[in-house]
PDB file of C-alpha atoms in Angstrom:
ATOM      1  CA  UNK A   2      96.215 -25.735 -24.067  1.00 95.00           C
ATOM      2  CA  UNK A   3      97.860 -23.821 -21.038  1.00 96.00           C
ATOM      3  CA  UNK A   4      98.615 -20.281 -22.218  1.00 97.00           C
ATOM      4  CA  UNK A   5     100.127 -17.666 -19.360  1.00 98.00           C
ATOM      5  CA  UNK A   6     100.436 -13.793 -20.932  1.00 98.00           C
ATOM      6  CA  UNK A   7     101.469 -11.248 -18.208  1.00 97.00           C
ATOM      7  CA  UNK A   8     100.951  -7.291 -19.175  1.00 95.00           C
ATOM      8  CA  UNK A   9     101.459  -4.277 -16.915  1.00 97.00           C
ATOM      9  CA  UNK A  10     105.223  -3.599 -17.439  1.00 97.00           C
ATOM     10  CA  UNK A  11     106.540  -0.320 -17.981  1.00 97.00           C
ATOM     11  CA  UNK A  12     108.924   2.489 -17.016  1.00 98.00           C
ATOM     12  CA  UNK A  13     108.753   3.272 -13.395  1.00 98.00           C
ATOM     13  CA  UNK A  14     110.449   5.967 -11.240  1.00 98.00           C
ATOM     14  CA  UNK A  15     111.741   4.567  -8.263  1.00 98.00           C
ATOM     15  CA  UNK A  16     109.359   4.852  -4.849  1.00 98.00           C
ATOM     16  CA  UNK A  17     106.493   3.981  -7.324  1.00 98.00           C
ATOM     17  CA  UNK A  18     103.759   1.226  -8.295  1.00 98.00           C
ATOM     18  CA  UNK A  19     103.112  -0.975 -10.657  1.00 98.00           C
ATOM     19  CA  UNK A  20     100.553  -4.151 -11.081  1.00 98.00           C
ATOM     20  CA  UNK A  21     101.760  -6.808 -12.945  1.00 98.00           C
ATOM     21  CA  UNK A  22      98.737  -8.999 -14.455  1.00 98.00           C
ATOM     22  CA  UNK A  23      99.071 -12.929 -16.179  1.00 98.00           C
ATOM     23  CA  UNK A  24      95.966 -13.964 -18.055  1.00 98.00           C
ATOM     24  CA  UNK A  25      95.731 -17.320 -18.221  1.00 97.00           C
ATOM     25  CA  UNK A  26      93.774 -20.232 -20.277  1.00 96.00           C
ATOM     26  CA  UNK A  27      93.323 -23.511 -20.878  1.00 96.00           C
ATOM     27  CA  UNK A  28      93.223 -24.555 -17.156  1.00 96.00           C
ATOM     28  CA  UNK A  29      91.656 -22.851 -13.805  1.00 96.00           C
ATOM     29  CA  UNK A  30      94.071 -20.830 -12.146  1.00 95.00           C
ATOM     30  CA  UNK A  31      92.699 -21.347  -8.583  1.00 94.00           C
ATOM     31  CA  UNK A  32      93.476 -24.981  -8.964  1.00 94.00           C
ATOM     32  CA  UNK A  33      96.987 -24.597  -9.053  1.00 95.00           C
ATOM     33  CA  UNK A  34     100.201 -22.365  -7.315  1.00 95.00           C
ATOM     34  CA  UNK A  35     100.957 -19.860  -9.286  1.00 96.00           C
ATOM     35  CA  UNK A  36     104.322 -17.733  -8.852  1.00 97.00           C
ATOM     36  CA  UNK A  37     105.766 -14.883  -9.964  1.00 98.00           C
ATOM     37  CA  UNK A  38     109.935 -15.350 -11.698  1.00 98.00           C
ATOM     38  CA  UNK A  39     111.977 -12.411 -12.423  1.00 98.00           C
ATOM     39  CA  UNK A  40     114.963 -12.253 -14.361  1.00 98.00           C
ATOM     40  CA  UNK A  41     117.548  -8.957 -14.222  1.00 98.00           C
ATOM     41  CA  UNK A  42     118.953  -8.110 -17.246  1.00 96.00           C
ATOM     42  CA  UNK A  43     122.153 -10.530 -18.069  1.00 95.00           C
ATOM     43  CA  UNK A  44     121.612 -12.368 -14.669  1.00 96.00           C
ATOM     44  CA  UNK A  45     119.953 -15.673 -13.308  1.00 97.00           C
ATOM     45  CA  UNK A  46     116.385 -16.670 -11.903  1.00 98.00           C
ATOM     46  CA  UNK A  47     114.698 -15.429  -9.053  1.00 98.00           C
ATOM     47  CA  UNK A  48     111.706 -16.559  -7.437  1.00 97.00           C
ATOM     48  CA  UNK A  49     109.682 -13.775  -6.194  1.00 98.00           C
ATOM     49  CA  UNK A  50     106.145 -14.888  -4.938  1.00 97.00           C
ATOM     50  CA  UNK A  51     103.516 -17.730  -4.670  1.00 95.00           C
ATOM     51  CA  UNK A  52     100.241 -18.317  -4.357  1.00 95.00           C
ATOM     52  CA  UNK A  53      99.050 -21.690  -3.266  1.00 93.00           C
ATOM     53  CA  UNK A  54      95.634 -23.237  -4.633  1.00 92.00           C
ATOM     54  CA  UNK A  55      94.095 -22.561  -1.012  1.00 92.00           C
ATOM     55  CA  UNK A  56      95.141 -18.865  -0.841  1.00 93.00           C
ATOM     56  CA  UNK A  57      98.122 -18.821   1.420  1.00 93.00           C
ATOM     57  CA  UNK A  58     101.243 -16.463  -0.351  1.00 95.00           C
ATOM     58  CA  UNK A  59     104.611 -16.444   0.430  1.00 94.00           C
ATOM     59  CA  UNK A  60     107.324 -14.332  -0.874  1.00 96.00           C
ATOM     60  CA  UNK A  61     110.900 -13.557  -1.265  1.00 96.00           C
ATOM     61  CA  UNK A  62     112.487 -11.741   1.438  1.00 95.00           C
ATOM     62  CA  UNK A  63     113.445  -9.090  -0.892  1.00 96.00           C
ATOM     63  CA  UNK A  64     110.311  -7.848  -2.180  1.00 98.00           C
ATOM     64  CA  UNK A  65     108.362  -9.035   1.138  1.00 97.00           C
ATOM     65  CA  UNK A  66     106.471  -6.137   2.635  1.00 97.00           C
ATOM     66  CA  UNK A  67     106.625  -4.426  -0.750  1.00 98.00           C
ATOM     67  CA  UNK A  68     104.765  -6.913  -3.445  1.00 98.00           C
ATOM     68  CA  UNK A  69     101.499  -8.660  -3.014  1.00 98.00           C
ATOM     69  CA  UNK A  70     100.290 -11.465  -5.026  1.00 98.00           C
ATOM     70  CA  UNK A  71      96.934 -12.150  -5.631  1.00 98.00           C
ATOM     71  CA  UNK A  72      94.559 -13.978  -8.265  1.00 97.00           C
ATOM     72  CA  UNK A  73      90.852 -13.347 -10.160  1.00 96.00           C
ATOM     73  CA  UNK A  74      88.929 -16.615  -9.917  1.00 95.00           C
ATOM     74  CA  UNK A  75      86.347 -15.238 -11.909  1.00 95.00           C
ATOM     75  CA  UNK A  76      88.482 -13.677 -15.057  1.00 97.00           C
ATOM     76  CA  UNK A  77      91.314 -16.883 -14.406  1.00 97.00           C
ATOM     77  CA  UNK A  78      94.255 -14.018 -13.637  1.00 98.00           C
ATOM     78  CA  UNK A  79      97.171 -13.808 -11.780  1.00 98.00           C
ATOM     79  CA  UNK A  80      98.440 -10.117 -10.518  1.00 98.00           C
ATOM     80  CA  UNK A  81     101.487  -8.973  -8.776  1.00 98.00           C
ATOM     81  CA  UNK A  82     100.840  -5.244  -6.448  1.00 98.00           C
ATOM     82  CA  UNK A  83     104.030  -3.824  -6.976  1.00 98.00           C
ATOM     83  CA  UNK A  84     104.588  -1.010  -4.299  1.00 98.00           C
ATOM     84  CA  UNK A  85     107.715   0.945  -3.264  1.00 98.00           C
ATOM     85  CA  UNK A  86     109.940   0.081  -6.351  1.00 98.00           C
ATOM     86  CA  UNK A  87     113.371   0.371  -6.603  1.00 98.00           C
ATOM     87  CA  UNK A  88     116.402   0.052  -9.137  1.00 98.00           C
ATOM     88  CA  UNK A  89     117.553  -3.233  -8.334  1.00 97.00           C
ATOM     89  CA  UNK A  90     113.726  -4.493  -9.451  1.00 98.00           C
ATOM     90  CA  UNK A  91     114.261  -3.910 -12.566  1.00 98.00           C
ATOM     91  CA  UNK A  92     113.530  -7.004 -14.351  1.00 98.00           C
ATOM     92  CA  UNK A  93     111.691  -9.230 -16.494  1.00 98.00           C
ATOM     93  CA  UNK A  94     108.788 -10.726 -14.854  1.00 98.00           C
ATOM     94  CA  UNK A  95     107.816 -14.186 -15.577  1.00 98.00           C
ATOM     95  CA  UNK A  96     104.219 -15.831 -14.972  1.00 98.00           C
ATOM     96  CA  UNK A  97     104.907 -19.438 -13.892  1.00 98.00           C
ATOM     97  CA  UNK A  98     102.150 -22.314 -12.926  1.00 97.00           C
ATOM     98  CA  UNK A  99     103.568 -24.826 -10.818  1.00 96.00           C
ATOM     99  CA  UNK A 100     103.021 -28.853 -10.073  1.00 93.00           C
ATOM    100  CA  UNK A 101     103.892 -30.819  -7.933  1.00 84.00           C
ATOM    101  CA  UNK A 102     104.713 -34.496  -7.716  1.00 73.00           C
ATOM    102  CA  UNK A 103     107.052 -35.019  -4.694  1.00 73.00           C
ATOM    103  CA  UNK A 104     108.263 -32.712  -2.097  1.00 79.00           C
ATOM    104  CA  UNK A 105     108.731 -29.075  -3.442  1.00 85.00           C
ATOM    105  CA  UNK A 106     106.968 -27.716  -6.770  1.00 92.00           C
ATOM    106  CA  UNK A 107     108.205 -27.138 -10.083  1.00 96.00           C
ATOM    107  CA  UNK A 108     107.213 -24.580 -13.111  1.00 97.00           C
ATOM    108  CA  UNK A 109     105.487 -26.416 -16.060  1.00 96.00           C
ATOM    109  CA  UNK A 110     104.289 -23.575 -17.597  1.00 97.00           C
ATOM    110  CA  UNK A 111     105.227 -19.727 -18.134  1.00 98.00           C
ATOM    111  CA  UNK A 112     104.315 -16.831 -19.927  1.00 98.00           C
ATOM    112  CA  UNK A 113     106.450 -14.530 -22.119  1.00 97.00           C
ATOM    113  CA  UNK A 114     107.621 -12.027 -19.518  1.00 97.00           C
ATOM    114  CA  UNK A 115     106.559  -8.640 -18.739  1.00 98.00           C
ATOM    115  CA  UNK A 116     109.668  -5.580 -18.863  1.00 98.00           C
ATOM    116  CA  UNK A 117     109.568  -3.687 -15.372  1.00 98.00           C
ATOM    117  CA  UNK A 118     112.365  -1.024 -15.791  1.00 98.00           C
ATOM    118  CA  UNK A 119     112.613   1.237 -12.431  1.00 98.00           C
ATOM    119  CA  UNK A 120     114.291   4.271 -13.260  1.00 97.00           C
ATOM    120  CA  UNK A 121     114.087   8.246 -13.107  1.00 95.00           C
TER     121      UNK A 121
ATOM    122  CA  UNK B   4     124.709 -15.151  -4.367  1.00 84.00           C
ATOM    123  CA  UNK B   5     122.546 -17.962  -5.141  1.00 90.00           C
ATOM    124  CA  UNK B   6     121.284 -20.595  -2.691  1.00 93.00           C
ATOM    125  CA  UNK B   7     122.429 -23.337  -5.443  1.00 97.00           C
ATOM    126  CA  UNK B   8     125.347 -23.440  -7.057  1.00 97.00           C
ATOM    127  CA  UNK B   9     125.803 -24.083 -10.431  1.00 98.00           C
ATOM    128  CA  UNK B  10     129.120 -23.836 -12.335  1.00 97.00           C
ATOM    129  CA  UNK B  11     129.205 -20.199 -15.190  1.00 97.00           C
ATOM    130  CA  UNK B  12     129.713 -21.986 -18.142  1.00 97.00           C
ATOM    131  CA  UNK B  13     130.513 -25.435 -18.893  1.00 98.00           C
ATOM    132  CA  UNK B  14     130.914 -26.250 -22.867  1.00 97.00           C
ATOM    133  CA  UNK B  15     131.512 -29.495 -25.352  1.00 96.00           C
ATOM    134  CA  UNK B  16     131.888 -30.626 -29.204  1.00 97.00           C
ATOM    135  CA  UNK B  17     129.040 -31.604 -31.029  1.00 97.00           C
ATOM    136  CA  UNK B  18     127.903 -35.451 -29.999  1.00 97.00           C
ATOM    137  CA  UNK B  19     129.556 -35.253 -26.722  1.00 97.00           C
ATOM    138  CA  UNK B  20     128.550 -35.599 -23.285  1.00 97.00           C
ATOM    139  CA  UNK B  21     128.305 -32.786 -20.695  1.00 98.00           C
ATOM    140  CA  UNK B  22     127.075 -32.841 -17.899  1.00 98.00           C
ATOM    141  CA  UNK B  23     126.618 -29.659 -15.485  1.00 98.00           C
ATOM    142  CA  UNK B  24     126.441 -29.797 -10.989  1.00 98.00           C
ATOM    143  CA  UNK B  25     123.837 -28.090  -8.882  1.00 98.00           C
ATOM    144  CA  UNK B  26     125.075 -27.999  -5.346  1.00 98.00           C
ATOM    145  CA  UNK B  27     122.737 -27.048  -2.297  1.00 97.00           C
ATOM    146  CA  UNK B  28     122.628 -27.868   1.079  1.00 96.00           C
ATOM    147  CA  UNK B  29     120.660 -29.595   4.181  1.00 96.00           C
ATOM    148  CA  UNK B  30     117.995 -27.114   4.232  1.00 96.00           C
ATOM    149  CA  UNK B  31     117.577 -27.845   0.429  1.00 96.00           C
ATOM    150  CA  UNK B  32     118.245 -30.390  -2.093  1.00 96.00           C
ATOM    151  CA  UNK B  33     119.688 -32.388   1.314  1.00 95.00           C
ATOM    152  CA  UNK B  34     116.226 -31.996   2.505  1.00 94.00           C
ATOM    153  CA  UNK B  35     115.314 -34.262   0.023  1.00 90.00           C
ATOM    154  CA  UNK B  36     113.301 -31.682  -2.022  1.00 94.00           C
ATOM    155  CA  UNK B  37     113.581 -32.246  -5.780  1.00 95.00           C
ATOM    156  CA  UNK B  38     115.230 -30.747  -8.466  1.00 97.00           C
ATOM    157  CA  UNK B  39     114.022 -29.962 -11.487  1.00 97.00           C
ATOM    158  CA  UNK B  40     115.938 -28.651 -14.230  1.00 98.00           C
ATOM    159  CA  UNK B  41     115.225 -25.497 -16.812  1.00 98.00           C
ATOM    160  CA  UNK B  42     116.352 -24.443 -20.247  1.00 98.00           C
ATOM    161  CA  UNK B  43     116.615 -20.632 -21.311  1.00 98.00           C
ATOM    162  CA  UNK B  44     117.372 -20.138 -24.923  1.00 96.00           C
ATOM    163  CA  UNK B  45     118.538 -16.880 -25.941  1.00 92.00           C
ATOM    164  CA  UNK B  46     115.834 -14.286 -25.743  1.00 92.00           C
ATOM    165  CA  UNK B  47     112.950 -16.655 -24.799  1.00 97.00           C
ATOM    166  CA  UNK B  48     111.049 -17.728 -21.445  1.00 98.00           C
ATOM    167  CA  UNK B  49     112.662 -20.525 -19.066  1.00 98.00           C
ATOM    168  CA  UNK B  50     111.277 -23.716 -20.605  1.00 98.00           C
ATOM    169  CA  UNK B  51     111.123 -26.825 -17.667  1.00 98.00           C
ATOM    170  CA  UNK B  52     113.331 -29.812 -19.176  1.00 98.00           C
ATOM    171  CA  UNK B  53     113.637 -32.361 -16.080  1.00 98.00           C
ATOM    172  CA  UNK B  54     111.188 -32.434 -12.953  1.00 96.00           C
ATOM    173  CA  UNK B  55     111.591 -34.702  -9.660  1.00 94.00           C
ATOM    174  CA  UNK B  56     115.185 -35.276 -10.193  1.00 95.00           C
ATOM    175  CA  UNK B  57     114.800 -37.631 -12.936  1.00 96.00           C
ATOM    176  CA  UNK B  58     111.211 -36.886 -14.990  1.00 96.00           C
ATOM    177  CA  UNK B  59     111.493 -35.421 -18.453  1.00 97.00           C
ATOM    178  CA  UNK B  60     107.873 -33.433 -19.990  1.00 96.00           C
ATOM    179  CA  UNK B  61     106.634 -34.980 -23.042  1.00 96.00           C
ATOM    180  CA  UNK B  62     108.347 -33.777 -26.096  1.00 95.00           C
ATOM    181  CA  UNK B  63     112.117 -33.606 -23.867  1.00 97.00           C
ATOM    182  CA  UNK B  64     114.415 -35.709 -25.597  1.00 96.00           C
ATOM    183  CA  UNK B  65     116.267 -38.581 -23.504  1.00 96.00           C
ATOM    184  CA  UNK B  66     119.551 -37.027 -24.311  1.00 97.00           C
ATOM    185  CA  UNK B  67     118.402 -35.266 -21.472  1.00 98.00           C
ATOM    186  CA  UNK B  68     118.526 -36.764 -17.843  1.00 98.00           C
ATOM    187  CA  UNK B  69     118.685 -35.844 -14.380  1.00 98.00           C
ATOM    188  CA  UNK B  70     120.306 -37.280 -11.570  1.00 97.00           C
ATOM    189  CA  UNK B  71     120.322 -36.598  -7.438  1.00 97.00           C
ATOM    190  CA  UNK B  72     122.095 -37.944  -4.654  1.00 95.00           C
ATOM    191  CA  UNK B  73     123.016 -36.533  -0.490  1.00 95.00           C
ATOM    192  CA  UNK B  74     122.730 -32.328  -1.405  1.00 96.00           C
ATOM    193  CA  UNK B  75     123.938 -32.208  -5.184  1.00 97.00           C
ATOM    194  CA  UNK B  76     122.355 -33.311  -8.685  1.00 98.00           C
ATOM    195  CA  UNK B  77     123.352 -33.337 -11.708  1.00 98.00           C
ATOM    196  CA  UNK B  78     122.392 -32.475 -15.860  1.00 98.00           C
ATOM    197  CA  UNK B  79     123.386 -35.017 -18.589  1.00 98.00           C
ATOM    198  CA  UNK B  80     123.115 -34.116 -21.669  1.00 98.00           C
ATOM    199  CA  UNK B  81     124.530 -36.764 -24.218  1.00 97.00           C
ATOM    200  CA  UNK B  82     124.444 -36.375 -28.659  1.00 97.00           C
ATOM    201  CA  UNK B  83     125.279 -32.486 -28.494  1.00 97.00           C
ATOM    202  CA  UNK B  84     123.514 -30.222 -31.122  1.00 97.00           C
ATOM    203  CA  UNK B  85     123.921 -26.965 -32.110  1.00 96.00           C
ATOM    204  CA  UNK B  86     120.519 -25.955 -30.805  1.00 95.00           C
ATOM    205  CA  UNK B  87     121.115 -27.001 -27.290  1.00 97.00           C
ATOM    206  CA  UNK B  88     123.103 -24.020 -26.770  1.00 97.00           C
ATOM    207  CA  UNK B  89     121.522 -22.003 -24.429  1.00 97.00           C
ATOM    208  CA  UNK B  90     121.436 -21.285 -20.082  1.00 98.00           C
ATOM    209  CA  UNK B  91     120.354 -23.957 -17.949  1.00 98.00           C
ATOM    210  CA  UNK B  92     119.055 -23.856 -14.426  1.00 98.00           C
ATOM    211  CA  UNK B  93     118.166 -26.033 -11.363  1.00 98.00           C
ATOM    212  CA  UNK B  94     115.723 -25.602  -9.133  1.00 98.00           C
ATOM    213  CA  UNK B  95     114.300 -26.396  -5.531  1.00 97.00           C
ATOM    214  CA  UNK B  96     112.983 -25.927  -2.359  1.00 96.00           C
ATOM    215  CA  UNK B  97     114.447 -24.303   0.581  1.00 95.00           C
ATOM    216  CA  UNK B  98     112.665 -24.908   4.179  1.00 94.00           C
ATOM    217  CA  UNK B  99     114.549 -22.143   5.901  1.00 94.00           C
ATOM    218  CA  UNK B 100     113.462 -19.565   3.297  1.00 91.00           C
ATOM    219  CA  UNK B 101     110.575 -21.060   2.630  1.00 90.00           C
ATOM    220  CA  UNK B 102     110.359 -20.985  -0.800  1.00 93.00           C
ATOM    221  CA  UNK B 103     111.919 -21.744  -4.019  1.00 96.00           C
ATOM    222  CA  UNK B 104     115.371 -21.215  -4.973  1.00 97.00           C
ATOM    223  CA  UNK B 105     117.255 -21.343  -8.315  1.00 98.00           C
ATOM    224  CA  UNK B 106     120.615 -22.115  -9.542  1.00 98.00           C
ATOM    225  CA  UNK B 107     122.894 -19.170 -10.495  1.00 97.00           C
ATOM    226  CA  UNK B 108     122.558 -21.021 -14.072  1.00 97.00           C
ATOM    227  CA  UNK B 109     125.537 -22.583 -16.478  1.00 98.00           C
ATOM    228  CA  UNK B 110     125.891 -21.398 -19.917  1.00 98.00           C
ATOM    229  CA  UNK B 111     126.455 -24.414 -22.459  1.00 98.00           C
ATOM    230  CA  UNK B 112     128.225 -23.621 -25.518  1.00 97.00           C
ATOM    231  CA  UNK B 113     128.254 -26.285 -27.995  1.00 96.00           C
ATOM    232  CA  UNK B 114     132.436 -26.009 -30.166  1.00 92.00           C
TER     233      UNK B 114
END
């Protein structure tokens, strides 16, 4: 059974850092595209970042240069290092596994989400 | 503003049919990237509803269907039920942004 469990969220001051983790089971994280998607309170979904199976990474313009996605194949875990956090980074952060069959990709499994609050 | 445009809300009575539109551009849906749909029940994570424009994952009822034409896509829900009340999001890929894009979401109310 595929499972994704995020942890590491919490309250952080503007300008601070936080590292989110997503522990996975039921598949090999290095064989799939893996993404982070966030949702600000009362708002819609916003894609944050992806790491391809080959290791290439891409970011939304809103987080480029501040966030870093990575994975630990030995622990089957995905990470999101978030630096220079801003108030508008406040959101529930979801870890999502991606799959593809045609042009582009979609998210077939999601974690339960972890809340990041950036406030002074 | 979201790259993909959805109506903020739709509603329908139990048993009725509703559709939710998703309008993009020549750099995403019109560039032949697939459209996917998610259902998000209150307080829960999104769930994949339709992938590859018109495919249902195992366990999704055939009351849900998707279509795509040109720079737009639609999600249709027939035989509305009370537990269909949720937020629905479309998603595609944008070649100009080199990333995934979502619609702003549509809140479905079952009257």
